[in-house]
PDB file of C-alpha atoms in Angstrom:
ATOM      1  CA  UNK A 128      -8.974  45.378  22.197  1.00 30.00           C
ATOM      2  CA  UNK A 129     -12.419  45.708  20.341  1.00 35.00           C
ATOM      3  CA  UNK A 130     -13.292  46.593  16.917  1.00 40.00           C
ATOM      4  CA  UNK A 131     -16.711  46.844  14.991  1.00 41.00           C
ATOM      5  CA  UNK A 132     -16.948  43.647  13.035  1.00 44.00           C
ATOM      6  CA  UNK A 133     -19.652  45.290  10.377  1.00 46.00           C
ATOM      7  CA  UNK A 134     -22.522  45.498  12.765  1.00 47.00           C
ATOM      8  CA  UNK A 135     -21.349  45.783  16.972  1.00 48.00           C
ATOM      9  CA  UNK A 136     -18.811  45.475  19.302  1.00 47.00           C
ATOM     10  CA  UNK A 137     -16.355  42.230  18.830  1.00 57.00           C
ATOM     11  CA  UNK A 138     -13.382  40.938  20.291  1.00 64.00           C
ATOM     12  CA  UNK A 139     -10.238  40.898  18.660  1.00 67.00           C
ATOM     13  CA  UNK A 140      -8.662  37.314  17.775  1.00 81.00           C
ATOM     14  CA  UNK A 141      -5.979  35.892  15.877  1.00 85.00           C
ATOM     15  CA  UNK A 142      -5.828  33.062  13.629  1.00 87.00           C
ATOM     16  CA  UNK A 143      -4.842  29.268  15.577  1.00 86.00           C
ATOM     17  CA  UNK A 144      -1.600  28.843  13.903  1.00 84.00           C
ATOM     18  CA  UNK A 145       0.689  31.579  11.628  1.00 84.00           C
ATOM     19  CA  UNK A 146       3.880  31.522  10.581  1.00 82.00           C
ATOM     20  CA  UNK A 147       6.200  30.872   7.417  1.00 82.00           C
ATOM     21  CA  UNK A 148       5.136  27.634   5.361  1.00 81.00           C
ATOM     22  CA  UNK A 149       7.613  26.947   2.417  1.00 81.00           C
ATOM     23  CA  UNK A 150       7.381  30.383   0.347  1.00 86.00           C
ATOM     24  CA  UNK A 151       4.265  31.751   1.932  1.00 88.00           C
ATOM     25  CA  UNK A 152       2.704  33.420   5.006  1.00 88.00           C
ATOM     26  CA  UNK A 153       0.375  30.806   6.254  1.00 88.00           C
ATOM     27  CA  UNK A 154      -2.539  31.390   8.247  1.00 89.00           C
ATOM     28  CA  UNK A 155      -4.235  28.215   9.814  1.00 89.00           C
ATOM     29  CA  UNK A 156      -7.814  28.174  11.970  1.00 90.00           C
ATOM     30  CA  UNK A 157      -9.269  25.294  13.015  1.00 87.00           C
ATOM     31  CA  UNK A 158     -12.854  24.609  13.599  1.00 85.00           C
ATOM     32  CA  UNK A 159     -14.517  21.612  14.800  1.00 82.00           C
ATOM     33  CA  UNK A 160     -18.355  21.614  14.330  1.00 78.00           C
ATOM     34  CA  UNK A 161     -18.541  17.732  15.074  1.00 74.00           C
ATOM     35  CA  UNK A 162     -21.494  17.008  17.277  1.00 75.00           C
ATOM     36  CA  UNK A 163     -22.662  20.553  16.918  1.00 68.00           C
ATOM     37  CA  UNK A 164     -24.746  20.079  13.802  1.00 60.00           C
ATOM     38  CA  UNK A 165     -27.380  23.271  14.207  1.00 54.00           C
ATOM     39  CA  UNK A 166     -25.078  25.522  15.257  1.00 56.00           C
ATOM     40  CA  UNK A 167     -22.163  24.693  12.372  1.00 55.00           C
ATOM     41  CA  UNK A 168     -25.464  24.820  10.279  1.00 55.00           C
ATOM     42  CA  UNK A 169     -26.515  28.246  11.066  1.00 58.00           C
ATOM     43  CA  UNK A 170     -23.217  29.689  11.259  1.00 63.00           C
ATOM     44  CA  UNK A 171     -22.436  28.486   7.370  1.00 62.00           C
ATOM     45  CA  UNK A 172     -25.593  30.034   5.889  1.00 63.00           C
ATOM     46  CA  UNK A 173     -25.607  33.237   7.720  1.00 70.00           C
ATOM     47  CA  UNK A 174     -21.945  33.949   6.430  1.00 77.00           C
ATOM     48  CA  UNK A 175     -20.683  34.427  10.260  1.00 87.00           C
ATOM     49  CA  UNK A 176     -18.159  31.360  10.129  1.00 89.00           C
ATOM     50  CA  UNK A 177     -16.338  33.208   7.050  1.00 91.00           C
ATOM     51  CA  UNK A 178     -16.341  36.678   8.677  1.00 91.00           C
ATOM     52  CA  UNK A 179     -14.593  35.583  11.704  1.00 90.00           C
ATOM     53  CA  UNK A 180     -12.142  33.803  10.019  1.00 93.00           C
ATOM     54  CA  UNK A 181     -11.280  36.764   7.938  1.00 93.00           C
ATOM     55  CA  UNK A 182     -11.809  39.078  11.522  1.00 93.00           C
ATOM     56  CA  UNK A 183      -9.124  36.884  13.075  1.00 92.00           C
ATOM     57  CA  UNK A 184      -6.477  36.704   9.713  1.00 93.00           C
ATOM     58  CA  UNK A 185      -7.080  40.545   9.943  1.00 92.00           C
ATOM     59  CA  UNK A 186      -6.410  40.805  13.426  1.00 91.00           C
ATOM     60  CA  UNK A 187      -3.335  38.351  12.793  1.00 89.00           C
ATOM     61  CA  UNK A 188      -1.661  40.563  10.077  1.00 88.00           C
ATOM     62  CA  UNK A 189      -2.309  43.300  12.873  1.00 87.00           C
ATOM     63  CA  UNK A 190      -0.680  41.721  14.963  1.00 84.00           C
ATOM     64  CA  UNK A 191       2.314  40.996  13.230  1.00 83.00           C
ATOM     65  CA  UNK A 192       2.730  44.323  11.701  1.00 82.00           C
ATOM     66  CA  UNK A 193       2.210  45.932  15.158  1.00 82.00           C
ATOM     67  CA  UNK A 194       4.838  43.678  17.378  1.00 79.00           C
ATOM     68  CA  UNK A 195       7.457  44.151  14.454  1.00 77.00           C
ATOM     69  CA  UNK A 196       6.884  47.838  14.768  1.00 79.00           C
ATOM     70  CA  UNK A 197       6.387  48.458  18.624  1.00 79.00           C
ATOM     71  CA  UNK A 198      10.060  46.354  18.696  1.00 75.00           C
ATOM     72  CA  UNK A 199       8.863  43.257  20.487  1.00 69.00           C
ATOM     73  CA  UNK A 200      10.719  39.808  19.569  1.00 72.00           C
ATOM     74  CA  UNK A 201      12.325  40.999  16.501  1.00 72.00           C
ATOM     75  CA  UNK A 202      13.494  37.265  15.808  1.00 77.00           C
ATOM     76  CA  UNK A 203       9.605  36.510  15.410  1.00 74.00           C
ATOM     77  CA  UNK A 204       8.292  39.596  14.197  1.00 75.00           C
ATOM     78  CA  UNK A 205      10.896  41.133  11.932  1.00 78.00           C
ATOM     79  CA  UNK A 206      10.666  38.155   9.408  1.00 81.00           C
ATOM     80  CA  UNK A 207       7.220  37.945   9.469  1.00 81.00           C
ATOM     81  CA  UNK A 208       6.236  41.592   9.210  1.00 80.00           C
ATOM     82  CA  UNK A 209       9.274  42.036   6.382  1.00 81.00           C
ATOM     83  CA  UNK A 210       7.716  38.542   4.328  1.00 83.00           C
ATOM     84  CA  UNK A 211       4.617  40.423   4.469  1.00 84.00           C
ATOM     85  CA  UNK A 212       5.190  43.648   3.985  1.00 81.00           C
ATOM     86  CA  UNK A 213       8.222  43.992   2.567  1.00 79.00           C
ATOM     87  CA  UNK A 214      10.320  45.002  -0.564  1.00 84.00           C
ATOM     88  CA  UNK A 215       9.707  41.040  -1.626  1.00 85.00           C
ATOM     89  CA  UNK A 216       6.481  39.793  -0.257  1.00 86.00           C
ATOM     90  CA  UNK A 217       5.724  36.639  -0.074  1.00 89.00           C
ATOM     91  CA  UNK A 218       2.065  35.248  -0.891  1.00 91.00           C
ATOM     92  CA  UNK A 219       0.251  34.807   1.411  1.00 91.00           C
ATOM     93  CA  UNK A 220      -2.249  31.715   2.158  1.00 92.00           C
ATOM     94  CA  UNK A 221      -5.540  31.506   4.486  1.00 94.00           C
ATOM     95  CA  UNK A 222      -6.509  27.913   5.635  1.00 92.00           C
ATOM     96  CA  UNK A 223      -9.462  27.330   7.336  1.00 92.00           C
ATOM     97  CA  UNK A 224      -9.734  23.623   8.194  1.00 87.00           C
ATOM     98  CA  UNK A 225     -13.251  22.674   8.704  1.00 85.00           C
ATOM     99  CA  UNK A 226     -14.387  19.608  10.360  1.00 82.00           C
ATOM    100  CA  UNK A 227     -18.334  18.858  10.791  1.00 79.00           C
ATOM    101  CA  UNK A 228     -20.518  16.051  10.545  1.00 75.00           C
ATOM    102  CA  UNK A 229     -21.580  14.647   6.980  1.00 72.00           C
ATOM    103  CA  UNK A 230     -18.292  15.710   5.483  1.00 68.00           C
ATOM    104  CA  UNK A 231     -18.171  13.197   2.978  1.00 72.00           C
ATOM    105  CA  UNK A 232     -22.066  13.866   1.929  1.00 77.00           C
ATOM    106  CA  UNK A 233     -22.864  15.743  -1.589  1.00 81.00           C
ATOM    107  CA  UNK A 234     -24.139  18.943   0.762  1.00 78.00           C
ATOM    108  CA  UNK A 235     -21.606  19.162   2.232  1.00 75.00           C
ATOM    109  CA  UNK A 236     -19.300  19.783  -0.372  1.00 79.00           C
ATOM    110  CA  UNK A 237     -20.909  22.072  -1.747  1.00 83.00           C
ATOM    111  CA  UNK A 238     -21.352  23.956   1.661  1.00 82.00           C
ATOM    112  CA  UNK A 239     -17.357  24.051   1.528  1.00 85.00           C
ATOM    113  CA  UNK A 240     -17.708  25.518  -1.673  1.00 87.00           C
ATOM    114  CA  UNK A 241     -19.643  28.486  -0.542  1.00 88.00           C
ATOM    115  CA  UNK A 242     -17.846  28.798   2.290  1.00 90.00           C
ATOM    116  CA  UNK A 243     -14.208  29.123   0.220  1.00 92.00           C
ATOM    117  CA  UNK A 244     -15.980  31.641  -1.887  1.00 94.00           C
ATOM    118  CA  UNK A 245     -17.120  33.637   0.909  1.00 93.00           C
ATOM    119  CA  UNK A 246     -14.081  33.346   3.128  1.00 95.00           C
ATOM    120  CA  UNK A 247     -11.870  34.575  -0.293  1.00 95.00           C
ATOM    121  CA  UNK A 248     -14.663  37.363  -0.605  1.00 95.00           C
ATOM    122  CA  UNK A 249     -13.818  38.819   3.063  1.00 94.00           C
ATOM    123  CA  UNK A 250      -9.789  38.226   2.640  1.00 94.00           C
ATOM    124  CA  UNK A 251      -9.454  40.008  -0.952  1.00 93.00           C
ATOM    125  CA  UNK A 252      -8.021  42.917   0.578  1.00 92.00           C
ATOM    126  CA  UNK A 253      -4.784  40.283   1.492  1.00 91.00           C
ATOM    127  CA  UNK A 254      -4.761  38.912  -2.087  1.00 90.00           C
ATOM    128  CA  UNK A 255      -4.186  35.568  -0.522  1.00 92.00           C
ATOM    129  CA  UNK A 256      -4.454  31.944  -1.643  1.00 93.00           C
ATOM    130  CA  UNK A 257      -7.462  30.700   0.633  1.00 95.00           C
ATOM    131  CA  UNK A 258      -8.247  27.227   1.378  1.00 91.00           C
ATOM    132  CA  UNK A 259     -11.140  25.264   2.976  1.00 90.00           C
ATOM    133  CA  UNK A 260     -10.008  21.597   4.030  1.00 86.00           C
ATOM    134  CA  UNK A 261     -10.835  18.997   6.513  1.00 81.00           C
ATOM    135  CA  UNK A 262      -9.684  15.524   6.687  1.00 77.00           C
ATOM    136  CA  UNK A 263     -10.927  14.754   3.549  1.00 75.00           C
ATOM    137  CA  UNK A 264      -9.876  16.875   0.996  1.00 76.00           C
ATOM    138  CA  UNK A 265      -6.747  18.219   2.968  1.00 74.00           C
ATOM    139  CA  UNK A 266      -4.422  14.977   1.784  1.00 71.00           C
ATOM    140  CA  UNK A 267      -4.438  16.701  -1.824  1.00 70.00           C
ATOM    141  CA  UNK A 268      -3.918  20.509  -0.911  1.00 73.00           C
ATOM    142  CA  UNK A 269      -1.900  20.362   1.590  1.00 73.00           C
ATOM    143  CA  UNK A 270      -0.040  17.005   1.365  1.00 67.00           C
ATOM    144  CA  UNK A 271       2.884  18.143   4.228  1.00 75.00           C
ATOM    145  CA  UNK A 272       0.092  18.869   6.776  1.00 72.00           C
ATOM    146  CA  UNK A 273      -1.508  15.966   9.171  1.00 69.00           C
ATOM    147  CA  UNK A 274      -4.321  16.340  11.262  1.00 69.00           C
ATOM    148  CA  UNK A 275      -4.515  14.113  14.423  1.00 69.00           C
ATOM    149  CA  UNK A 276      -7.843  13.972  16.685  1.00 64.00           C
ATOM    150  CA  UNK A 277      -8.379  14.034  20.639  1.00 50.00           C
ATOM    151  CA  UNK A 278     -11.643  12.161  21.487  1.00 50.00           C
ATOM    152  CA  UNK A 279     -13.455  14.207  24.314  1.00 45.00           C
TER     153      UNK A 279
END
């Protein structure tokens, strides 16, 4: 599947984790810059880590909409598709959980700051709750959520 992503050819994605958190529709991607400083660096200011978040949520609501109505797994999709779409929608939330180098650092926050405003600018269409945590600031947001690490 490709689609234009606002300026060429893209692949289509979907969001790391999705499903039915308490009384929303939540939509989890994880990135890991750590070790990667230039890269994370350029991908922040150009706005291209916040459009392909919102490219994969998109892709994920696709997704669920589409295997609801093409009939496959109605146990998964059906629920989904209906809390979504539905006579009673539920809200919906967007997490992107954002790990890089210097998290702690003044820049840095404010980096996650821009990035939360851009990533809400590119998801207003889903009038959802979005969220930019890492280890940090994640304890407060979203207190039933734990984040483990693999060294590599």
């Amino acid at each position: 599947l490709k689609g234009s992503g606002g300026g060429g050819r893209r692949d289509a994605g979907a969001v790391d984790i999705r499903g039915r958190r308490g009384n929303a529709l939540t939509s989890i991607e994880v990135k890991d810059s750590r070790g990667h400083p230039i890269a994370a660096h350029g991908r922040l200011h150009t706005g291209d880590l916040a459009r392909q978040v919102a490219f994969k949520v998109r892709d994920s609501v696709a997704g669920m909409v589409g295997g609801h109505r093409r009939g496959g797994e109605p146990q998964t999709w059906g629920p989904l598709a209906a809390a979504l779409a539905g006579p009673n929608p539920l809200p919906v939330q967007v997490v992107l959980w954002f790990e890089r180098d210097g998290a702690g650092t003044r820049r840095a926050w404010a980096e996650l700051s821009v990035l939360t405003q851009e990533l809400k600018r590119h998801c207003r269409w889903l009038n959802a709750k979005v969220l930019v945590v890492n280890r940090d600031t994640a304890t407060g947001v979203l207190p039933d959520l734990a984040c483990g690490g693999i060294a590599g």
